[in-house]
Short mmCIF file of C-alpha atoms in Angstrom, two decimals:
data_model
loop_
_atom_site.label_atom_id
_atom_site.label_comp_id
_atom_site.label_asym_id
_atom_site.label_seq_id
_atom_site.Cartn_x
_atom_site.Cartn_y
_atom_site.Cartn_z
CA MET A 3 108.31 151.64 109.51
CA ILE A 4 105.73 152.31 106.80
CA ILE A 5 102.26 150.99 107.60
CA MET A 6 100.49 149.65 104.52
CA LYS A 7 96.78 150.23 104.40
CA ASN A 8 95.62 146.98 102.77
CA SER A 9 97.79 143.94 102.15
CA ILE A 10 97.49 140.38 100.94
CA PHE A 11 99.35 137.50 102.49
CA TRP A 12 99.94 134.68 100.01
CA PHE A 13 100.33 131.22 101.60
CA ARG A 14 102.58 128.78 99.74
CA ARG A 15 105.02 126.41 101.51
CA ASP A 16 103.97 127.81 104.90
CA LEU A 17 100.46 126.51 105.55
CA ARG A 18 100.04 127.74 109.10
CA LEU A 19 99.14 130.94 110.94
CA GLN A 20 101.61 130.37 113.76
CA ASP A 21 105.29 131.38 113.69
CA ASN A 22 105.04 132.47 110.06
CA VAL A 23 107.59 135.18 109.19
CA GLY A 24 105.84 136.63 106.14
CA LEU A 25 102.42 136.64 107.77
CA TYR A 26 103.86 138.20 110.93
CA ASN A 27 105.36 141.07 108.90
CA ALA A 28 102.19 141.52 106.87
CA LEU A 29 100.07 141.81 110.02
CA LYS A 30 102.53 144.00 111.87
CA ASN A 31 103.00 146.43 108.99
CA SER A 32 99.46 146.70 107.62
CA ASP A 33 96.08 148.04 108.68
CA ARG A 34 94.26 145.05 107.18
CA VAL A 35 95.48 141.76 105.76
CA ALA A 36 93.52 139.34 103.58
CA CYS A 37 94.95 135.82 103.32
CA VAL A 38 95.12 133.97 100.01
CA PHE A 39 95.96 130.50 98.77
CA VAL A 40 96.30 129.67 95.07
CA PHE A 41 95.90 126.16 93.72
CA ASP A 42 98.44 126.60 90.94
CA LYS A 43 97.15 125.51 87.53
CA ASN A 44 100.71 125.47 86.21
CA ILE A 45 101.58 122.67 88.64
CA LEU A 46 98.28 120.80 89.01
CA SER A 47 97.69 120.41 85.28
CA SER A 48 100.59 117.96 85.01
CA LEU A 49 99.44 115.63 87.82
CA GLY A 50 97.26 112.51 87.78
CA LYS A 51 93.72 112.62 89.18
CA GLN A 52 94.65 110.74 92.35
CA ASP A 53 97.52 112.66 93.86
CA GLN A 54 98.02 112.34 97.61
CA ARG A 55 99.84 115.67 97.84
CA VAL A 56 96.93 117.58 96.35
CA ASP A 57 94.58 115.77 98.72
CA PHE A 58 96.90 116.59 101.65
CA ILE A 59 97.14 120.28 100.67
CA TRP A 60 93.38 120.49 100.14
CA ASN A 61 92.76 119.17 103.66
CA VAL A 62 95.37 121.49 105.20
CA VAL A 63 93.99 124.53 103.35
CA SER A 64 90.47 123.58 104.46
CA ASN A 65 91.65 123.57 108.09
CA LEU A 66 93.50 126.84 107.60
CA LYS A 67 90.34 128.43 106.23
CA ALA A 68 88.39 127.21 109.28
CA GLU A 69 91.04 128.67 111.63
CA LEU A 70 90.78 132.06 109.94
CA GLN A 71 86.98 131.92 110.06
CA ASP A 72 87.17 131.31 113.81
CA LEU A 73 89.09 134.59 114.00
CA GLY A 74 86.38 136.44 112.07
CA SER A 75 88.41 136.44 108.88
CA ASP A 76 88.62 133.96 106.01
CA LEU A 77 90.90 132.49 103.36
CA ILE A 78 90.50 133.42 99.71
CA VAL A 79 91.12 130.19 97.78
CA VAL A 80 91.45 130.33 94.00
CA TYR A 81 92.34 127.88 91.26
CA ASP A 82 94.37 129.79 88.71
CA LYS A 83 97.84 130.64 87.49
CA PRO A 84 99.48 132.65 90.32
CA GLU A 85 100.65 135.44 88.02
CA ILE A 86 97.04 136.00 86.93
CA ALA A 87 95.51 135.45 90.37
CA MET A 88 97.79 137.89 92.20
CA LEU A 89 97.12 140.71 89.74
CA LYS A 90 93.36 140.13 89.89
CA LEU A 91 93.28 139.98 93.69
CA ALA A 92 95.61 142.95 94.18
CA LYS A 93 93.38 145.09 91.99
CA LYS A 94 90.11 143.77 93.43
CA TYR A 95 91.10 144.40 97.05
CA LYS A 96 92.99 147.63 96.30
CA VAL A 97 96.09 146.55 98.18
CA ASP A 98 99.39 148.38 98.61
CA SER A 99 101.47 145.23 98.99
CA VAL A 100 101.56 141.46 98.68
CA TYR A 101 103.49 139.58 101.37
CA THR A 102 104.78 136.03 101.02
CA ASN A 103 107.68 133.78 102.00
CA GLU A 104 110.62 132.93 99.76
CA ASP A 105 110.84 129.85 97.57
CA TYR A 106 114.26 128.78 96.26
CA GLU A 107 113.37 126.57 93.30
CA PRO A 108 114.39 128.07 89.92
CA SER A 109 110.85 127.99 88.48
CA ALA A 110 109.45 129.56 91.66
CA ARG A 111 112.06 132.32 91.59
CA LYS A 112 111.15 133.14 88.00
CA ARG A 113 107.44 133.13 88.89
CA ASP A 114 108.05 135.49 91.81
CA GLN A 115 110.19 137.83 89.73
CA ASP A 116 107.52 137.97 87.02
CA ILE A 117 104.79 138.66 89.59
CA SER A 118 106.93 141.33 91.26
CA ASP A 119 107.43 143.02 87.87
CA TYR A 120 103.70 142.90 87.08
CA LEU A 121 102.73 144.30 90.48
CA SER A 122 105.33 147.05 90.43
CA LYS A 123 103.75 148.43 87.25
CA ILE A 124 100.64 149.21 89.28
CA ASN A 125 102.68 150.45 92.28
CA ILE A 126 102.19 147.36 94.43
CA LYS A 127 105.13 145.78 96.22
CA LEU A 128 105.85 142.07 96.49
CA LEU A 129 107.59 141.59 99.85
CA MET A 130 109.25 138.22 100.55
CA TYR A 131 110.74 136.76 103.73
CA LYS A 132 112.90 133.80 104.71
CA ASP A 133 110.73 131.24 106.48
CA GLN A 134 111.30 127.68 105.26
CA ALA A 135 115.05 127.57 106.00
CA ILE A 136 117.29 128.57 108.87
CA PHE A 137 119.98 129.78 106.47
CA ALA A 138 119.30 130.26 102.77
CA LYS A 139 120.72 131.54 99.50
CA ASN A 140 124.17 133.03 100.20
CA GLU A 141 124.04 133.25 103.99
CA ILE A 142 126.69 130.58 104.53
CA MET A 143 129.75 130.91 102.32
CA ASN A 144 133.26 129.46 102.43
CA GLY A 145 136.47 131.41 103.02
CA SER A 146 136.58 132.41 99.35
CA GLY A 147 133.08 133.84 99.46
CA LYS A 148 131.66 130.97 97.43
CA PRO A 149 128.90 128.48 98.27
CA PHE A 150 129.91 125.30 100.06
CA THR A 151 129.63 122.18 97.93
CA VAL A 152 130.70 119.71 100.62
CA PHE A 153 128.32 119.06 103.49
CA THR A 154 130.64 118.68 106.51
CA PRO A 155 132.32 122.13 106.28
CA TYR A 156 128.92 123.63 105.47
CA SER A 157 127.44 121.95 108.53
CA ASN A 158 130.29 123.17 110.73
CA GLN A 159 129.81 126.74 109.53
CA TRP A 160 126.01 126.43 109.92
CA LYS A 161 126.45 125.42 113.58
CA LYS A 162 128.93 128.24 114.22
CA LYS A 163 126.59 130.80 112.70
CA LEU A 164 123.45 129.64 114.52
CA LYS A 165 122.28 132.13 117.17
CA SER A 166 119.21 132.19 119.39
CA SER A 167 117.77 134.94 117.15
CA ASP A 168 117.70 132.44 114.25
CA LEU A 169 115.18 130.44 116.27
CA THR A 170 112.93 133.40 117.06
CA GLU A 171 109.25 132.57 117.33
CA TYR A 172 107.14 135.03 115.36
CA HIS A 173 104.01 135.66 117.44
CA THR A 174 101.46 136.31 114.73
CA GLU A 175 98.71 135.97 117.35
CA ASP A 176 99.73 139.37 118.73
CA PHE A 177 98.38 140.95 115.53
CA TYR A 178 95.33 138.84 114.67
CA ASP A 179 93.23 141.99 115.02
CA LYS A 180 94.78 143.11 111.72
CA LEU A 181 93.22 140.22 109.82
CA ALA A 182 90.60 141.57 107.42
CA GLN A 183 87.08 140.74 108.62
CA PHE A 184 85.20 139.17 105.75
CA LYS A 185 83.52 135.92 104.73
CA ILE A 186 84.00 133.94 101.52
CA GLU A 187 81.82 130.90 100.98
CA LYS A 188 83.58 129.73 97.85
CA PHE A 189 86.07 126.91 98.36
CA PRO A 190 86.86 124.60 95.43
CA SER A 191 86.30 120.91 96.04
CA LEU A 192 88.88 118.33 94.97
CA GLY A 193 86.55 117.59 92.06
CA ASP A 194 86.55 121.27 91.05
CA LEU A 195 90.34 121.03 90.85
CA GLY A 196 90.11 117.91 88.69
CA PHE A 197 91.20 115.47 91.41
CA GLU A 198 89.76 112.55 93.35
CA LYS A 199 90.04 111.56 96.99
CA THR A 200 92.95 109.28 97.92
CA ASN A 201 93.84 107.15 100.94
CA ILE A 202 95.63 110.11 102.56
CA THR A 203 93.39 110.08 105.65
CA ASN A 204 94.56 106.52 106.44
CA ILE A 205 98.16 107.67 106.88
CA ARG A 206 97.30 109.50 110.11
CA ILE A 207 99.86 112.29 109.97
CA GLY A 208 97.37 115.13 110.47
CA PHE A 209 96.34 118.09 108.35
CA SER A 210 96.94 121.09 110.59
CA HIS A 211 99.55 122.97 112.57
CA ASN A 212 98.23 121.60 115.85
CA GLU A 213 98.42 117.99 114.63
CA ALA A 214 101.92 118.58 113.25
CA LYS A 215 103.00 119.96 116.63
CA VAL A 216 101.62 116.89 118.40
CA LEU A 217 103.56 114.64 116.00
CA LEU A 218 106.73 116.67 116.64
CA SER A 219 106.20 116.73 120.39
CA ASN A 220 105.70 112.95 120.53
CA PHE A 221 108.89 112.41 118.53
CA CYS A 222 110.94 114.72 120.75
CA LYS A 223 109.50 113.18 123.90
CA ASN A 224 109.71 109.51 122.95
CA LYS A 225 112.06 108.91 120.03
CA ILE A 226 114.66 111.61 119.39
CA THR A 227 117.05 110.34 122.08
CA LYS A 228 117.42 107.05 120.19
CA TYR A 229 117.14 108.55 116.71
CA GLN A 230 120.77 107.90 115.79
CA GLU A 231 120.52 104.17 116.51
CA MET A 232 116.94 103.59 115.30
CA ARG A 233 116.67 105.78 112.18
CA ASN A 234 117.99 103.13 109.77
CA TYR A 235 115.45 100.39 110.53
CA PRO A 236 112.38 100.66 108.28
CA SER A 237 110.25 98.28 110.36
CA VAL A 238 110.68 100.49 113.44
CA ALA A 239 108.87 103.82 113.79
CA GLY A 240 112.12 105.51 114.79
CA VAL A 241 111.87 108.62 112.62
CA SER A 242 109.83 111.79 113.05
CA PHE A 243 107.48 111.42 110.03
CA MET A 244 107.64 115.22 109.78
CA GLY A 245 108.68 115.21 106.11
CA VAL A 246 105.36 116.24 104.60
CA HIS A 247 104.80 118.85 107.33
CA ASN A 248 108.25 120.30 106.59
CA ARG A 249 107.49 120.28 102.89
CA PHE A 250 104.25 122.24 103.18
CA GLY A 251 105.15 124.25 106.25
CA THR A 252 102.39 123.21 108.62
CA VAL A 253 105.00 123.72 111.34
CA SER A 254 108.02 126.04 111.15
CA VAL A 255 111.59 124.82 110.86
CA ARG A 256 112.40 127.07 113.84
CA GLU A 257 109.88 125.13 115.93
CA LEU A 258 111.58 121.86 114.95
CA LEU A 259 114.91 123.16 116.17
CA ARG A 260 113.55 124.83 119.28
CA GLN A 261 111.96 121.60 120.46
CA ALA A 262 114.94 119.41 119.56
CA LEU A 263 117.49 121.69 121.20
CA HIS A 264 115.31 121.98 124.30
CA VAL A 265 115.48 118.18 124.66
CA LYS A 266 119.26 118.31 124.36
CA LYS A 267 119.51 121.08 126.93
CA THR A 268 117.33 119.31 129.48
CA ASN A 269 118.62 115.78 128.84
CA PRO A 270 122.36 115.54 128.10
CA ALA A 271 121.96 111.81 127.32
CA SER A 272 119.89 112.76 124.28
CA SER A 273 122.80 114.59 122.66
CA GLU A 274 123.71 112.00 120.03
CA GLY A 275 120.13 111.49 118.89
CA VAL A 276 119.34 115.20 118.77
CA ASP A 277 122.54 116.04 116.89
CA SER A 278 121.79 113.34 114.34
CA TRP A 279 118.27 114.66 113.74
CA VAL A 280 119.43 118.29 113.59
CA SER A 281 121.94 117.19 110.97
CA GLU A 282 118.98 116.23 108.75
CA ILE A 283 117.67 119.79 109.05
CA ILE A 284 121.10 121.09 108.08
CA TRP A 285 121.12 118.77 105.04
CA ARG A 286 117.79 120.36 104.07
CA ASP A 287 119.30 123.86 104.18
CA PHE A 288 122.38 122.57 102.34
CA TYR A 289 120.32 121.28 99.43
CA PHE A 290 118.24 124.48 99.35
CA GLN A 291 121.39 126.53 98.87
CA ILE A 292 122.79 124.09 96.29
CA LEU A 293 119.60 124.44 94.25
CA TYR A 294 119.70 128.24 94.63
CA ASN A 295 123.35 128.68 93.69
CA PHE A 296 123.64 125.87 91.12
CA PRO A 297 120.24 125.75 89.38
CA HIS A 298 121.66 123.59 86.56
CA VAL A 299 121.30 120.58 88.91
CA VAL A 300 117.58 120.48 88.11
CA TYR A 301 118.38 119.12 84.66
CA GLU A 302 122.05 118.12 84.70
CA PRO A 303 124.58 116.43 86.97
CA PHE A 304 126.17 118.76 89.51
CA ASN A 305 129.53 117.29 88.41
CA LYS A 306 129.50 118.01 84.71
CA GLU A 307 132.14 115.35 84.04
CA TYR A 308 129.29 112.84 84.41
CA GLU A 309 127.16 114.35 81.65
CA SER A 310 128.58 111.69 79.32
CA LEU A 311 127.79 108.75 81.62
CA PRO A 312 126.61 105.94 79.29
CA TRP A 313 123.37 105.03 81.04
CA GLU A 314 121.87 101.86 79.58
CA ASN A 315 118.28 102.90 80.39
CA ASN A 316 116.74 99.46 79.94
CA MET A 317 113.05 100.41 80.17
CA GLU A 318 111.98 96.88 81.05
CA PHE A 319 114.31 96.96 84.06
CA PHE A 320 113.08 100.44 84.97
CA GLN A 321 109.46 99.30 84.95
CA LYS A 322 110.29 96.30 87.14
CA TRP A 323 112.04 98.64 89.56
CA CYS A 324 108.99 100.96 89.60
CA LEU A 325 106.63 98.08 90.29
CA GLY A 326 108.84 96.38 92.90
CA GLU A 327 109.59 93.31 90.77
CA THR A 328 113.41 93.22 90.70
CA GLY A 329 113.84 89.96 92.62
CA TYR A 330 115.62 91.76 95.48
CA PRO A 331 113.09 91.75 98.36
CA ILE A 332 114.35 94.83 100.21
CA VAL A 333 114.23 96.89 97.00
CA ASP A 334 110.82 95.53 96.00
CA ALA A 335 109.27 95.99 99.45
CA ALA A 336 110.50 99.60 99.50
CA MET A 337 108.98 100.33 96.09
CA LYS A 338 105.71 98.66 97.11
CA GLN A 339 105.65 100.90 100.20
CA LEU A 340 106.19 103.99 98.06
CA ASN A 341 103.50 103.03 95.56
CA ALA A 342 100.96 102.17 98.27
CA THR A 343 101.56 104.99 100.76
CA GLY A 344 103.54 107.83 99.17
CA TYR A 345 106.21 107.29 101.82
CA MET A 346 109.58 105.58 101.79
CA HIS A 347 112.02 105.26 104.66
CA ASN A 348 115.19 107.30 104.08
CA ARG A 349 117.56 104.31 104.28
CA LEU A 350 115.48 102.62 101.60
CA ARG A 351 115.51 105.71 99.41
CA MET A 352 119.28 105.30 99.28
CA VAL A 353 119.09 101.54 98.69
CA THR A 354 116.53 101.77 95.86
CA ALA A 355 118.27 104.73 94.23
CA SER A 356 121.62 102.99 94.35
CA PHE A 357 120.07 99.85 92.87
CA LEU A 358 118.50 101.73 89.95
CA THR A 359 121.60 103.72 89.07
CA LYS A 360 124.43 101.33 89.98
CA HIS A 361 122.87 97.90 89.34
CA LEU A 362 120.52 98.70 86.47
CA LEU A 363 122.49 101.63 85.02
CA VAL A 364 119.30 103.66 84.60
CA ASP A 365 119.73 107.43 84.51
CA TYR A 366 119.14 108.90 87.99
CA ARG A 367 116.79 111.48 86.43
CA LEU A 368 114.25 108.76 85.62
CA GLY A 369 114.28 107.59 89.24
CA GLU A 370 114.18 111.17 90.46
CA GLN A 371 111.08 111.83 88.34
CA TYR A 372 109.40 108.67 89.60
CA PHE A 373 110.00 109.63 93.23
CA ALA A 374 108.78 113.15 92.41
CA SER A 375 105.50 111.69 91.16
CA LYS A 376 104.98 109.45 94.20
CA LEU A 377 106.53 110.93 97.35
CA LEU A 378 104.11 112.72 99.63
CA ASP A 379 106.99 114.80 101.00
CA PHE A 380 108.54 115.44 97.57
CA ASP A 381 110.84 118.42 97.66
CA LEU A 382 112.84 119.26 94.54
CA SER A 383 116.06 120.23 96.34
CA ALA A 384 116.24 117.20 98.65
CA ASN A 385 115.01 114.75 96.01
CA ASN A 386 117.51 115.99 93.46
CA GLY A 387 120.29 116.08 96.03
CA GLY A 388 119.52 112.57 97.25
CA TRP A 389 119.39 111.07 93.78
CA GLN A 390 122.60 112.75 92.67
CA TRP A 391 124.25 111.59 95.89
CA SER A 392 123.24 108.00 95.19
CA ALA A 393 124.26 108.19 91.54
CA SER A 394 127.63 109.77 92.50
CA THR A 395 126.96 112.66 90.12
CA GLY A 396 126.18 115.29 92.77
CA CYS A 397 128.00 117.55 95.19
CA ASP A 398 129.57 115.69 98.10
CA ALA A 399 128.14 112.53 96.58
CA GLN A 400 128.74 108.95 97.60
CA PRO A 401 132.03 107.86 95.93
CA TYR A 402 131.27 105.91 92.77
CA PHE A 403 133.04 102.81 94.09
CA ARG A 404 130.64 102.53 97.04
CA ILE A 405 127.74 100.49 95.73
CA PHE A 406 125.12 99.28 98.16
CA ASN A 407 124.77 95.51 98.24
CA PRO A 408 120.97 95.16 98.66
CA SER A 409 121.30 91.76 100.32
CA LEU A 410 123.68 93.10 102.98
CA GLN A 411 121.50 96.18 103.49
CA SER A 412 118.55 93.86 104.01
CA GLU A 413 120.41 91.65 106.50
CA LYS A 414 121.64 94.66 108.44
CA PHE A 415 118.55 96.85 108.56
CA ASP A 416 115.69 94.35 108.27
CA PRO A 417 117.29 91.30 109.90
CA ASP A 418 114.06 89.53 110.83
CA GLY A 419 112.34 90.47 107.57
CA SER A 420 109.52 92.39 109.28
CA PHE A 421 109.52 95.17 106.70
CA ILE A 422 109.85 92.80 103.76
CA LYS A 423 106.96 90.63 104.98
CA LYS A 424 104.72 93.65 105.49
CA PHE A 425 104.99 94.80 101.88
CA LEU A 426 105.68 91.43 100.25
CA PRO A 427 103.09 89.23 102.03
CA ILE A 428 104.00 86.31 99.77
CA PHE A 429 106.88 85.80 102.25
CA LYS A 430 104.76 85.93 105.42
CA ASP A 431 105.47 82.30 106.35
CA VAL A 432 109.09 82.25 105.20
CA GLU A 433 112.03 82.17 107.65
CA SER A 434 113.90 85.47 107.79
CA ASN A 435 117.24 83.96 106.72
CA CYS A 436 115.66 83.07 103.35
CA LEU A 437 114.49 86.63 102.62
CA HIS A 438 117.70 88.52 101.95
CA GLU A 439 118.83 86.32 99.03
CA PRO A 440 115.80 84.14 98.24
CA TRP A 441 117.41 82.73 95.08
CA GLY A 442 119.73 80.78 97.37
CA TYR A 443 116.81 79.05 99.12
CA VAL A 444 114.69 77.78 96.24
CA ASN A 445 113.73 74.49 97.92
CA GLU A 446 113.04 76.06 101.33
CA LEU A 447 110.77 78.63 99.69
CA LYS A 448 109.02 75.94 97.68
CA SER A 449 108.25 74.07 100.89
CA ARG A 450 106.56 77.26 102.12
CA GLY A 451 104.49 77.57 98.99
CA VAL A 452 106.61 80.17 97.21
CA ILE A 453 107.93 79.22 93.79
CA LEU A 454 110.63 81.59 92.58
CA GLY A 455 110.08 82.78 89.04
CA ILE A 456 106.31 82.34 89.42
CA ASP A 457 105.19 83.65 92.81
CA TYR A 458 108.14 86.01 93.16
CA PRO A 459 110.66 86.97 90.46
CA MET A 460 114.23 85.76 90.17
CA PRO A 461 116.76 88.64 90.33
CA ILE A 462 116.79 90.65 87.12
CA VAL A 463 120.55 91.27 87.51
CA ASP A 464 123.42 89.70 89.42
CA HIS A 465 124.92 91.99 92.07
CA LYS A 466 128.56 91.06 91.44
CA VAL A 467 128.30 91.33 87.65
CA SER A 468 126.42 94.66 87.79
CA ARG A 469 128.82 96.10 90.36
CA ALA A 470 131.87 95.20 88.26
CA LYS A 471 130.32 96.72 85.12
CA THR A 472 129.39 99.97 86.89
CA LEU A 473 132.82 100.33 88.50
CA GLU A 474 134.47 99.98 85.11
CA ILE A 475 132.23 102.63 83.52
CA PHE A 476 132.91 105.14 86.31
CA LYS A 477 136.59 104.31 86.33
CA VAL A 478 136.91 105.12 82.62
CA ILE A 479 135.18 108.50 83.08
CA ASN A 480 137.31 109.38 86.10
CA GLN A 481 140.51 108.59 84.19
CA LYS A 482 139.71 111.05 81.41
#
């Protein structure tokens, strides 16, 4: 083992000190380590002034800086292009190496390769580690040595391959004495970055590793056993709400699995719930490796036969979908939730995506971009995978002939209308049976003070007509 004299650790999608693979290796293999976070100008320049994710990251980074200060160290925070920042910092602090954790998005891989090339010219190594996934890149392959493109066999192989060593906890605290002792007063405000405060503090999901662990612990203690049966009901807090913490790495994926599997081991009755939740983690790895091995999915359908799909792209319909004004309450309530909070329940992500692509025949990429601009837990791989699944253009996608009926989804998963009423308060005094297909209860709604077409829109499309049209379009393409 070669001990580096001075190193930098670059935080990215791993905003925690604890159980951090790259940071652990930096501390273990260096005399001194200075920690860095870069607010990336390449990314931030394309965002609006009120972006919840930037506000979330700013709060998390602020807490991370305070943690390091408590240890006698500090966090160097810069607002720059990473390729410029890393070169400047590496030269300024006379480091031998820069440590970080891997990122699997195509643009991130190019960025890292460019930075590695720049640093190598001045004899500095860029060392990267797997941290945000259990299995990544080409670690799980099929019998032909190729990446899996169907989830179930991938999942089976993932479970077979999983060993206790894959869940190792990296005890960075054993090496905190290697943290460089220094103090940096400078920390850019949100205003310095060109952003404004949002309502992020009202969402109460926490901005630190400790708060993320409490959220995870409460889920594993109180909800995971019933996760399988409760996860589809948007009015019930039956999910973990760990999405944004997974996205920005305030808690490690290994910690998620360690806690979940501990519940299963100590409570056999929890098996179904735990397995269902673990399956979501496997889906996350699955989409990471799809993005890594098939980078064309960022811009094109995974199944290239659907490149010629004749999307209608009615922009008036698209805008009504964005605003939650389609005339289908479950779709509209979900979009209102997204626009107001930056969160949408997973069942409703499928319902709204299916509606946009299969009822309105709007290109999934427009919906994908809209979600990307709004979701607090936006992750390119999962967002792209989810949208292509819904549009039936992706790997292991929903068959094109399965088209969600929003009314039936509403009846099944929001039977008493609790979710609809929360985000469409116009219906607060309306009986639940009138909420799933309000156009069939015009007089009843009128008696409650709701006039369809004025207080709430009539449906912009008819389910049966839209379904038949979409089936025909897909059928023609599949017969070619």
